[in-house]
Short mmCIF file of C-alpha atoms in Angstrom, two decimals:
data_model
loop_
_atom_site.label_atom_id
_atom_site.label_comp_id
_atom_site.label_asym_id
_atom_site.label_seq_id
_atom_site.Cartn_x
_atom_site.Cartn_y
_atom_site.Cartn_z
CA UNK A 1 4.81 -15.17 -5.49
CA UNK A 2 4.26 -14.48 -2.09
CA UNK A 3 0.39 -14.62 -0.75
CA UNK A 4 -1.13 -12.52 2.59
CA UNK A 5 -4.67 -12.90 2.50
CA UNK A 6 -7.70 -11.01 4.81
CA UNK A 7 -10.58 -12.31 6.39
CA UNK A 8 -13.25 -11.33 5.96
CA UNK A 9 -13.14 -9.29 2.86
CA UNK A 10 -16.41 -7.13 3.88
CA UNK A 11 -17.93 -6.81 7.77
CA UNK A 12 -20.72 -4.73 8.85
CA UNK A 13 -21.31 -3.99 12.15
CA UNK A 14 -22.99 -1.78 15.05
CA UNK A 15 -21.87 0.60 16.44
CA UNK A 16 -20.24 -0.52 20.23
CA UNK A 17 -19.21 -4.23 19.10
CA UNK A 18 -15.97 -5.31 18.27
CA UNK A 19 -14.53 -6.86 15.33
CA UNK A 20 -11.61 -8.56 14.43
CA UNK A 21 -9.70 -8.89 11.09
CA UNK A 22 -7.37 -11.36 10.29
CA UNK A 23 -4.12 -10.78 8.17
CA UNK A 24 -2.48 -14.50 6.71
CA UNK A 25 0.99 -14.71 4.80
CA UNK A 26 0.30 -17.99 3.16
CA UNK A 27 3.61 -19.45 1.59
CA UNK A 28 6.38 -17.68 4.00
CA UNK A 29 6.74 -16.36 7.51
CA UNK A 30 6.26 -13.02 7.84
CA UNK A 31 8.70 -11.79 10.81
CA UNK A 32 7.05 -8.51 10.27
CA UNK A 33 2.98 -7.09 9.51
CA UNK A 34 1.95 -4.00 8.85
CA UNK A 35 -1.78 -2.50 8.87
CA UNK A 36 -3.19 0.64 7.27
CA UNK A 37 -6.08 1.99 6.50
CA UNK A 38 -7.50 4.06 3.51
CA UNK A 39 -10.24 6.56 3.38
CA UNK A 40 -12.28 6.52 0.28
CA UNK A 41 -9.79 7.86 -2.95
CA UNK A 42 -7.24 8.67 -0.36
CA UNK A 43 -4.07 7.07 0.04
CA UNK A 44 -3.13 4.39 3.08
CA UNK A 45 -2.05 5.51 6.18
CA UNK A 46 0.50 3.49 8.02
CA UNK A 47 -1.33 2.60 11.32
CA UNK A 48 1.09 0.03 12.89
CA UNK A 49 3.86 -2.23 12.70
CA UNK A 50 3.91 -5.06 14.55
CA UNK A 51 6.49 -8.02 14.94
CA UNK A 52 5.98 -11.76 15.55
CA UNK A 53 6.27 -12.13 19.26
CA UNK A 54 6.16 -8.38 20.38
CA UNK A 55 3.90 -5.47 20.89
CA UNK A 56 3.05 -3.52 18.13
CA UNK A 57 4.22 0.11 17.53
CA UNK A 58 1.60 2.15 16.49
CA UNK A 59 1.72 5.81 14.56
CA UNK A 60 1.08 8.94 15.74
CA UNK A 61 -2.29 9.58 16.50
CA UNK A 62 -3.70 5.95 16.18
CA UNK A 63 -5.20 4.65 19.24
CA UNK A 64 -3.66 1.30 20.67
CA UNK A 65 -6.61 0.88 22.90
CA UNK A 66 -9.32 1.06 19.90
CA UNK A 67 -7.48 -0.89 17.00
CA UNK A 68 -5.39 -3.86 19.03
CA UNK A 69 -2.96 -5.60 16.86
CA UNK A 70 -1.90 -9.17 17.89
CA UNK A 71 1.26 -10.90 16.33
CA UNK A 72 1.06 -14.27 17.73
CA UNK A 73 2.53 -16.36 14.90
CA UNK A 74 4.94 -15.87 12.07
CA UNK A 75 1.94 -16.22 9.25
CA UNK A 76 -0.95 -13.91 11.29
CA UNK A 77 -2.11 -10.78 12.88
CA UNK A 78 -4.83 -9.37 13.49
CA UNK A 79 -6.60 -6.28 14.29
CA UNK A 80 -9.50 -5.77 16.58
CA UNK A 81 -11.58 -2.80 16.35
CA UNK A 82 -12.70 -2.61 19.81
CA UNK A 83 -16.13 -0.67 19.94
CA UNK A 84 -16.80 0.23 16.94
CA UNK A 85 -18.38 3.66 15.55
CA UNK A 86 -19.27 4.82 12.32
CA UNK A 87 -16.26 6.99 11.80
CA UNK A 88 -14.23 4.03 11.72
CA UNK A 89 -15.62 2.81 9.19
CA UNK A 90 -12.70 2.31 6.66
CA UNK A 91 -10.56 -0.04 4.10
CA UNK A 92 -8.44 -2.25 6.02
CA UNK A 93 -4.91 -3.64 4.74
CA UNK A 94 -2.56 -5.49 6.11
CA UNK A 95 1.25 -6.49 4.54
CA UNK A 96 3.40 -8.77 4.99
CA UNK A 97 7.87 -8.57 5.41
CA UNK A 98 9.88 -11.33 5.22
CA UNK A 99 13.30 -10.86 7.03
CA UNK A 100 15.49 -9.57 4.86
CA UNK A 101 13.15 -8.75 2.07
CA UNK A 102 12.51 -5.03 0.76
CA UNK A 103 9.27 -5.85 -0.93
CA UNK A 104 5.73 -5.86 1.29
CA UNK A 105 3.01 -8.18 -0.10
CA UNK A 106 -0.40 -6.70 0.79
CA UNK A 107 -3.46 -8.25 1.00
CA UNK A 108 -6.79 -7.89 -0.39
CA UNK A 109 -8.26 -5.54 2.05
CA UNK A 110 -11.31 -5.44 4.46
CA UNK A 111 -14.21 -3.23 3.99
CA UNK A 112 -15.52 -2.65 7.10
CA UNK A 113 -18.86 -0.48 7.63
CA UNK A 114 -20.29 0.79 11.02
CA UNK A 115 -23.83 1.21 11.38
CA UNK B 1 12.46 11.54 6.93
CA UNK B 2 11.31 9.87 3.88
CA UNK B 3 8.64 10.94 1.46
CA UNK B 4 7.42 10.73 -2.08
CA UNK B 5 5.11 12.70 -3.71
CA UNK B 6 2.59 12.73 -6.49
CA UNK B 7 1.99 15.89 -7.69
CA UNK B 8 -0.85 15.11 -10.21
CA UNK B 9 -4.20 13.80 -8.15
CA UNK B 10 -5.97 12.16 -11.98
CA UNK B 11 -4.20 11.63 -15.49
CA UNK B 12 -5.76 10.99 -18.55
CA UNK B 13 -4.41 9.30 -21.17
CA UNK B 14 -6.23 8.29 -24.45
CA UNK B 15 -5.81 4.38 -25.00
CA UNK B 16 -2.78 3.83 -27.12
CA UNK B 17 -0.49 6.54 -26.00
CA UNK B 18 2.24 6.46 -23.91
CA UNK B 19 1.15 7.63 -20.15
CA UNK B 20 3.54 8.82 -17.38
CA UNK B 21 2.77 9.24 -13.72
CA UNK B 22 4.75 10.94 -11.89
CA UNK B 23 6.65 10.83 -8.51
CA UNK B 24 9.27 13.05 -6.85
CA UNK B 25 11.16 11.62 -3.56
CA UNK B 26 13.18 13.04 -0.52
CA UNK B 27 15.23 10.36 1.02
CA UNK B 28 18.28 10.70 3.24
CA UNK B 29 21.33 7.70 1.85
CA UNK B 30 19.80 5.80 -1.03
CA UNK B 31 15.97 5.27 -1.64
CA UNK B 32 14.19 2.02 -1.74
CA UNK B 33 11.35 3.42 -4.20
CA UNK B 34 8.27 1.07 -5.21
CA UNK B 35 5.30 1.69 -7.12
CA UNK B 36 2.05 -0.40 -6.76
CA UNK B 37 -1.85 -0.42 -8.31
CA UNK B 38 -4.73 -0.68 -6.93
CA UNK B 39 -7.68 -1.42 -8.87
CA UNK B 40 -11.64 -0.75 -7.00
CA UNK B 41 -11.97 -2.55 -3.70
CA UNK B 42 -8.36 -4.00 -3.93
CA UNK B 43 -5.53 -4.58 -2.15
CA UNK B 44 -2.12 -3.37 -3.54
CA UNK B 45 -0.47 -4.64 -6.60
CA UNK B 46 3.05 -4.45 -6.77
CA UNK B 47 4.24 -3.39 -10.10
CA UNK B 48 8.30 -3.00 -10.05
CA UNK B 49 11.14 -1.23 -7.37
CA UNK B 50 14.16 0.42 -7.30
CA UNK B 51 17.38 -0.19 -5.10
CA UNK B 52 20.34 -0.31 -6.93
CA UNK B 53 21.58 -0.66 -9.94
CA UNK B 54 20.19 0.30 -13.71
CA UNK B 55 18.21 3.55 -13.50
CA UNK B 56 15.16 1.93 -15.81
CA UNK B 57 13.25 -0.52 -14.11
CA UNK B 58 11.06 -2.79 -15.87
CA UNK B 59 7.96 -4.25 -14.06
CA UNK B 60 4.62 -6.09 -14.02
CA UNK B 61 2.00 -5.27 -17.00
CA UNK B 62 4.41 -3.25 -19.44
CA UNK B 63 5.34 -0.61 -16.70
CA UNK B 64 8.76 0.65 -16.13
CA UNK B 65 10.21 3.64 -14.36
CA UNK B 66 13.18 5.98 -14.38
CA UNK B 67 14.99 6.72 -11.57
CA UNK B 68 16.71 9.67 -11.78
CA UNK B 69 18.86 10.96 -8.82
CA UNK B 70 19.31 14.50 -9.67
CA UNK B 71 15.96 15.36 -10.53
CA UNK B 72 15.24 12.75 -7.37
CA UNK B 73 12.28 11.48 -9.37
CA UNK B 74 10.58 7.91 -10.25
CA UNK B 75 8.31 8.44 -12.94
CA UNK B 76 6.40 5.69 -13.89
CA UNK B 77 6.09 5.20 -17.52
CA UNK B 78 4.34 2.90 -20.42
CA UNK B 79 4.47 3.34 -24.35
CA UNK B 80 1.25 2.37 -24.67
CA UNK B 81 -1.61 3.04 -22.44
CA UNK B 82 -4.65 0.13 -22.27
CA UNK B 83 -7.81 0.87 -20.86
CA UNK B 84 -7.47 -1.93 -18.47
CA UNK B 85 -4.52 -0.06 -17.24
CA UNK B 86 -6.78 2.64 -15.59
CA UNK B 87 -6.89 2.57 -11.39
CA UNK B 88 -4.99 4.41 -8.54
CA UNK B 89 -1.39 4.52 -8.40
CA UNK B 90 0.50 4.73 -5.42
CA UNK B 91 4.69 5.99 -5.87
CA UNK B 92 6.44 4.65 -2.12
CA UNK B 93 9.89 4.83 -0.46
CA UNK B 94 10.96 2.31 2.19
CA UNK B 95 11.29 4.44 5.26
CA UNK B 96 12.11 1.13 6.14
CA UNK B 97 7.65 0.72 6.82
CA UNK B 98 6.12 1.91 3.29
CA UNK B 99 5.36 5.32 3.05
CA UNK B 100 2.79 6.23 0.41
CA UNK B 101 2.37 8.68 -2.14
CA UNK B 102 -0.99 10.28 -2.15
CA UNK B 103 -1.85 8.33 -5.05
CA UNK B 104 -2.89 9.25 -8.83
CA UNK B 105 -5.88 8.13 -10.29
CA UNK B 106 -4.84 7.16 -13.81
CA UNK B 107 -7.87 7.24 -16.72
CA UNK B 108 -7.03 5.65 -19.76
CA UNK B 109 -9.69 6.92 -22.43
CA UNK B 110 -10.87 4.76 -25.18
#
């Protein structure tokens, strides 16, 4: 079956850097990536879609100017936290859509803690 | 717009029995409905969907579910519960981005 992986699977940083996390459909071009982002025993919440080539749209209420999503290539995205703060802290998934398909493959998450 | 909802936040089921989570939907035309695991510090597993055709959809792990359009739910259902099957399940709909379900926390007791 399809494969998206994340890198990296945990980050810890302080608070005012940056970090990136990179999304990966390995065995198909994804024409479309999605990221969310789960609270602790909460359920993900859709933060934006983005499409190979374009800006991303983002949800109500997410900041484009703190989590910037890049879509340069059919098999990655990525998301940059830009200065970080604890609050942020979060699980990170991204998914993957092929065209045509109505099934997302999600990867393994990012754990990312804010000091 | 689309939405799904889990009305139970934890089930617990003793190992052996059959287990049913359930999920209720409001869609507009016909729903693309999904259901998917997640097991501690995991991404999403993707256990079966629904778009057309038979009502009773059989998926990954011994899982199935019913959809039933005039009670507009999609429970998802297994005759025999294993301990290994117990982790957070999340009921979606297709919106066409994935909108969750809250999620249930399913506990399979031994």
């Amino acid at each position: 079956g399809a494969v998206v992986s994340q890198h990296p699977s945990r980050v810890i940083c302080k608070s005012g850097t940056s970090v990136k996390i990179e999304c990966r459909s390995l065995d198909f071009q994804a024409t479309t990536m999605f990221w969310y982002r789960q609270f602790p025993k909460k359920s993900l919440m859709l933060m934006a879609t983005s499409n190979e080539g374009s800006k991303a749209t983002y949800e109500q209420g997410v900041e484009k100017d703190k989590f910037l999503i890049n879509h340069a290539s059919l098999t990655l995205s990525t998301l940059t936290v830009t200065s970080a703060h604890p609050e942020d802290s979060s699980f990170y998934i991204c998914s993957a859509l092929t065209g045509g398909s109505y099934e997302q493959y999600f990867g393994p998450g990012t754990r990312l803690t804010v000091t | 717009a689309q939405s799904v909802a889990q009305p139970e936040d934890q089930v617990n089921v003793a190992e052996g029995n059959p287990l049913t989570v359930k999920c209720t939907y409001s869609v507009s035309g016909n729903p693309y409905l999904f259901w998917y695991v997640q097991y501690p510090n995991r991404g999403l597993q993707f256990l079966l969907k629904y778009i057309t055709g038979d009502n009773l959809v059989k998926g990954s792990y011994g899982f199935e579910a019913e959809f039933n359009k005039s009670q507009t739910s999609f429970h998802l259902k297994k005759p025999s519960a294993l301990v290994s099957d117990s982790a957070l399940y999340f009921c979606a709909v297709r919106d066409p981005k994935i909108i969750f379900g809250k999620g249930t926390r399913l506990h399979i007791l031994p």
